[in-house]
């Protein structure tokens, strides 16, 4: 089976479009169609049903797609290991970092550039749950998320940092001089949370469920500073890790209290598939261990 035709087929299915697959792979649409037909001839069965602009996998196509993803991921891993062997002191590394976690990593980036100037480092920003899936499929070698990671993805995890979560609300929402708030007290309050594709929101929803209540969500956003603005305007209570609370000039606009009983922790962690890690990835982890506080 030709790996190039398999790659073209997998990309076509992933994007559900011959046109978009051609753009992604920088070839013509006719080349994509030709390679998919070639793969069907090699397999001896139709793989895709074309109904207008909609593509549907046949039973055989579904098997080829699932196994094809695994084969391509294995080939990518082979490329990483061979390159790492040939270039013991050089390499390339793409790190997946959620928008919230990235604020903690400026010192790490500076130290990594100083220690490993010949390693080409690329940062890919995305929500934690999306990065977990990209690591699980082999699209990323290593990424970051907020624990607990999705257990179905069977990823290796290594904690980076842990901070308590605080509740922020318009001045006067909480009792005067209060410094802590029981989790169950949030049951009757409107909340403003990050979107559901953020790992922090997944962690919070688990905590709400364990405490026995369904949260009253007033609004959700992908920007933590917008959550703070909504909380300041009295729309609801924002829940954020301690480092972000300390970055705010709260003044007289907001009340800030730490959640207790239980004390919720924002646990940032690296995730990878297990097994082999490239020289560049191991170098990154080593710098993180040296630079980040215990």
mmCIF file with all atom_site columns, N, CA and C in Angstrom, residues 155-181:
data_model
loop_
_atom_site.group_PDB
_atom_site.id
_atom_site.type_symbol
_atom_site.label_atom_id
_atom_site.label_alt_id
_atom_site.label_comp_id
_atom_site.label_asym_id
_atom_site.label_entity_id
_atom_site.label_seq_id
_atom_site.pdbx_PDB_ins_code
_atom_site.Cartn_x
_atom_site.Cartn_y
_atom_site.Cartn_z
_atom_site.occupancy
_atom_site.B_iso_or_equiv
_atom_site.pdbx_formal_charge
_atom_site.auth_seq_id
_atom_site.auth_comp_id
_atom_site.auth_asym_id
_atom_site.auth_atom_id
_atom_site.pdbx_PDB_model_num
ATOM 1  N N  . UNK A 1 155 ? -2.814  8.849  28.110 1.00 0.00 ? 155 UNK A N  1
ATOM 2  C CA . UNK A 1 155 ? -1.600  9.646  27.962 1.00 0.00 ? 155 UNK A CA 1
ATOM 3  C C  . UNK A 1 155 ? -0.742  9.583  29.222 1.00 0.00 ? 155 UNK A C  1
ATOM 4  N N  . UNK A 1 156 ? 0.559   9.728  29.017 1.00 0.00 ? 156 UNK A N  1
ATOM 5  C CA . UNK A 1 156 ? 1.467   9.907  30.143 1.00 0.00 ? 156 UNK A CA 1
ATOM 6  C C  . UNK A 1 156 ? 1.372   11.365 30.608 1.00 0.00 ? 156 UNK A C  1
ATOM 7  N N  . UNK A 1 157 ? 1.429   11.588 31.908 1.00 0.00 ? 157 UNK A N  1
ATOM 8  C CA . UNK A 1 157 ? 1.337   12.955 32.425 1.00 0.00 ? 157 UNK A CA 1
ATOM 9  C C  . UNK A 1 157 ? 2.473   13.230 33.400 1.00 0.00 ? 157 UNK A C  1
ATOM 10 N N  . UNK A 1 158 ? 2.894   14.488 33.415 1.00 0.00 ? 158 UNK A N  1
ATOM 11 C CA . UNK A 1 158 ? 3.922   14.923 34.356 1.00 0.00 ? 158 UNK A CA 1
ATOM 12 C C  . UNK A 1 158 ? 3.535   16.307 34.857 1.00 0.00 ? 158 UNK A C  1
ATOM 13 N N  . UNK A 1 159 ? 3.116   16.432 36.135 1.00 0.00 ? 159 UNK A N  1
ATOM 14 C CA . UNK A 1 159 ? 2.676   17.728 36.661 1.00 0.00 ? 159 UNK A CA 1
ATOM 15 C C  . UNK A 1 159 ? 3.762   18.790 36.549 1.00 0.00 ? 159 UNK A C  1
ATOM 16 N N  . UNK A 1 160 ? 3.326   20.017 36.227 1.00 0.00 ? 160 UNK A N  1
ATOM 17 C CA . UNK A 1 160 ? 4.239   21.150 36.096 1.00 0.00 ? 160 UNK A CA 1
ATOM 18 C C  . UNK A 1 160 ? 4.110   22.078 37.301 1.00 0.00 ? 160 UNK A C  1
ATOM 19 N N  . UNK A 1 161 ? 2.861   22.424 37.615 1.00 0.00 ? 161 UNK A N  1
ATOM 20 C CA . UNK A 1 161 ? 2.613   23.363 38.697 1.00 0.00 ? 161 UNK A CA 1
ATOM 21 C C  . UNK A 1 161 ? 1.198   23.162 39.206 1.00 0.00 ? 161 UNK A C  1
ATOM 22 N N  . UNK A 1 162 ? 0.969   23.551 40.457 1.00 0.00 ? 162 UNK A N  1
ATOM 23 C CA . UNK A 1 162 ? -0.353  23.405 41.062 1.00 0.00 ? 162 UNK A CA 1
ATOM 24 C C  . UNK A 1 162 ? -0.665  24.658 41.883 1.00 0.00 ? 162 UNK A C  1
ATOM 25 N N  . UNK A 1 163 ? -1.820  25.252 41.612 1.00 0.00 ? 163 UNK A N  1
ATOM 26 C CA . UNK A 1 163 ? -2.232  26.468 42.303 1.00 0.00 ? 163 UNK A CA 1
ATOM 27 C C  . UNK A 1 163 ? -3.708  26.367 42.697 1.00 0.00 ? 163 UNK A C  1
ATOM 28 N N  . UNK A 1 164 ? -4.094  26.944 43.829 1.00 0.00 ? 164 UNK A N  1
ATOM 29 C CA . UNK A 1 164 ? -5.516  26.938 44.205 1.00 0.00 ? 164 UNK A CA 1
ATOM 30 C C  . UNK A 1 164 ? -6.338  27.814 43.271 1.00 0.00 ? 164 UNK A C  1
ATOM 31 N N  . UNK A 1 165 ? -7.621  27.493 43.180 1.00 0.00 ? 165 UNK A N  1
ATOM 32 C CA . UNK A 1 165 ? -8.547  28.254 42.357 1.00 0.00 ? 165 UNK A CA 1
ATOM 33 C C  . UNK A 1 165 ? -9.308  29.241 43.232 1.00 0.00 ? 165 UNK A C  1
ATOM 34 N N  . UNK A 1 166 ? -9.462  30.453 42.727 1.00 0.00 ? 166 UNK A N  1
ATOM 35 C CA . UNK A 1 166 ? -10.132 31.516 43.449 1.00 0.00 ? 166 UNK A CA 1
ATOM 36 C C  . UNK A 1 166 ? -11.428 31.898 42.737 1.00 0.00 ? 166 UNK A C  1
ATOM 37 N N  . UNK A 1 167 ? -12.341 32.449 43.497 1.00 0.00 ? 167 UNK A N  1
ATOM 38 C CA . UNK A 1 167 ? -13.592 32.980 42.959 1.00 0.00 ? 167 UNK A CA 1
ATOM 39 C C  . UNK A 1 167 ? -13.520 34.506 42.954 1.00 0.00 ? 167 UNK A C  1
ATOM 40 N N  . UNK A 1 168 ? -13.843 35.091 41.830 1.00 0.00 ? 168 UNK A N  1
ATOM 41 C CA . UNK A 1 168 ? -13.836 36.541 41.674 1.00 0.00 ? 168 UNK A CA 1
ATOM 42 C C  . UNK A 1 168 ? -15.244 37.027 41.362 1.00 0.00 ? 168 UNK A C  1
ATOM 43 N N  . UNK A 1 169 ? -15.673 38.084 42.019 1.00 0.00 ? 169 UNK A N  1
ATOM 44 C CA . UNK A 1 169 ? -17.010 38.624 41.789 1.00 0.00 ? 169 UNK A CA 1
ATOM 45 C C  . UNK A 1 169 ? -17.021 40.116 42.078 1.00 0.00 ? 169 UNK A C  1
ATOM 46 N N  . UNK A 1 170 ? -18.070 40.778 41.623 1.00 0.00 ? 170 UNK A N  1
ATOM 47 C CA . UNK A 1 170 ? -18.203 42.216 41.848 1.00 0.00 ? 170 UNK A CA 1
ATOM 48 C C  . UNK A 1 170 ? -18.175 42.524 43.341 1.00 0.00 ? 170 UNK A C  1
ATOM 49 N N  . UNK A 1 171 ? -17.583 43.660 43.675 1.00 0.00 ? 171 UNK A N  1
ATOM 50 C CA . UNK A 1 171 ? -17.461 44.076 45.069 1.00 0.00 ? 171 UNK A CA 1
ATOM 51 C C  . UNK A 1 171 ? -18.815 44.008 45.771 1.00 0.00 ? 171 UNK A C  1
ATOM 52 N N  . UNK A 1 172 ? -18.839 43.373 46.952 1.00 0.00 ? 172 UNK A N  1
ATOM 53 C CA . UNK A 1 172 ? -20.062 43.238 47.731 1.00 0.00 ? 172 UNK A CA 1
ATOM 54 C C  . UNK A 1 172 ? -20.784 41.918 47.524 1.00 0.00 ? 172 UNK A C  1
ATOM 55 N N  . UNK A 1 173 ? -20.303 41.084 46.573 1.00 0.00 ? 173 UNK A N  1
ATOM 56 C CA . UNK A 1 173 ? -20.951 39.787 46.342 1.00 0.00 ? 173 UNK A CA 1
ATOM 57 C C  . UNK A 1 173 ? -20.765 38.865 47.537 1.00 0.00 ? 173 UNK A C  1
ATOM 58 N N  . UNK A 1 174 ? -19.559 38.842 48.104 1.00 0.00 ? 174 UNK A N  1
ATOM 59 C CA . UNK A 1 174 ? -19.257 37.991 49.249 1.00 0.00 ? 174 UNK A CA 1
ATOM 60 C C  . UNK A 1 174 ? -19.280 38.817 50.536 1.00 0.00 ? 174 UNK A C  1
ATOM 61 N N  . UNK A 1 175 ? -19.392 38.125 51.649 1.00 0.00 ? 175 UNK A N  1
ATOM 62 C CA . UNK A 1 175 ? -19.399 38.817 52.940 1.00 0.00 ? 175 UNK A CA 1
ATOM 63 C C  . UNK A 1 175 ? -18.097 39.585 53.132 1.00 0.00 ? 175 UNK A C  1
ATOM 64 N N  . UNK A 1 176 ? -18.209 40.721 53.825 1.00 0.00 ? 176 UNK A N  1
ATOM 65 C CA . UNK A 1 176 ? -17.044 41.572 54.053 1.00 0.00 ? 176 UNK A CA 1
ATOM 66 C C  . UNK A 1 176 ? -15.967 40.841 54.833 1.00 0.00 ? 176 UNK A C  1
ATOM 67 N N  . UNK A 1 177 ? -14.734 41.008 54.417 1.00 0.00 ? 177 UNK A N  1
ATOM 68 C CA . UNK A 1 177 ? -13.548 40.406 55.044 1.00 0.00 ? 177 UNK A CA 1
ATOM 69 C C  . UNK A 1 177 ? -13.467 38.890 54.836 1.00 0.00 ? 177 UNK A C  1
ATOM 70 N N  . UNK A 1 178 ? -14.328 38.314 54.020 1.00 0.00 ? 178 UNK A N  1
ATOM 71 C CA . UNK A 1 178 ? -14.234 36.875 53.748 1.00 0.00 ? 178 UNK A CA 1
ATOM 72 C C  . UNK A 1 178 ? -13.021 36.611 52.864 1.00 0.00 ? 178 UNK A C  1
ATOM 73 N N  . UNK A 1 179 ? -12.282 35.555 53.195 1.00 0.00 ? 179 UNK A N  1
ATOM 74 C CA . UNK A 1 179 ? -11.100 35.197 52.405 1.00 0.00 ? 179 UNK A CA 1
ATOM 75 C C  . UNK A 1 179 ? -11.240 33.836 51.735 1.00 0.00 ? 179 UNK A C  1
ATOM 76 N N  . UNK A 1 180 ? -12.208 33.029 52.189 1.00 0.00 ? 180 UNK A N  1
ATOM 77 C CA . UNK A 1 180 ? -12.428 31.710 51.588 1.00 0.00 ? 180 UNK A CA 1
ATOM 78 C C  . UNK A 1 180 ? -13.925 31.527 51.318 1.00 0.00 ? 180 UNK A C  1
ATOM 79 N N  . UNK A 1 181 ? -14.232 30.546 50.468 1.00 0.00 ? 181 UNK A N  1
ATOM 80 C CA . UNK A 1 181 ? -15.622 30.251 50.127 1.00 0.00 ? 181 UNK A CA 1
ATOM 81 C C  . UNK A 1 181 ? -15.752 28.757 49.884 1.00 0.00 ? 181 UNK A C  1
#
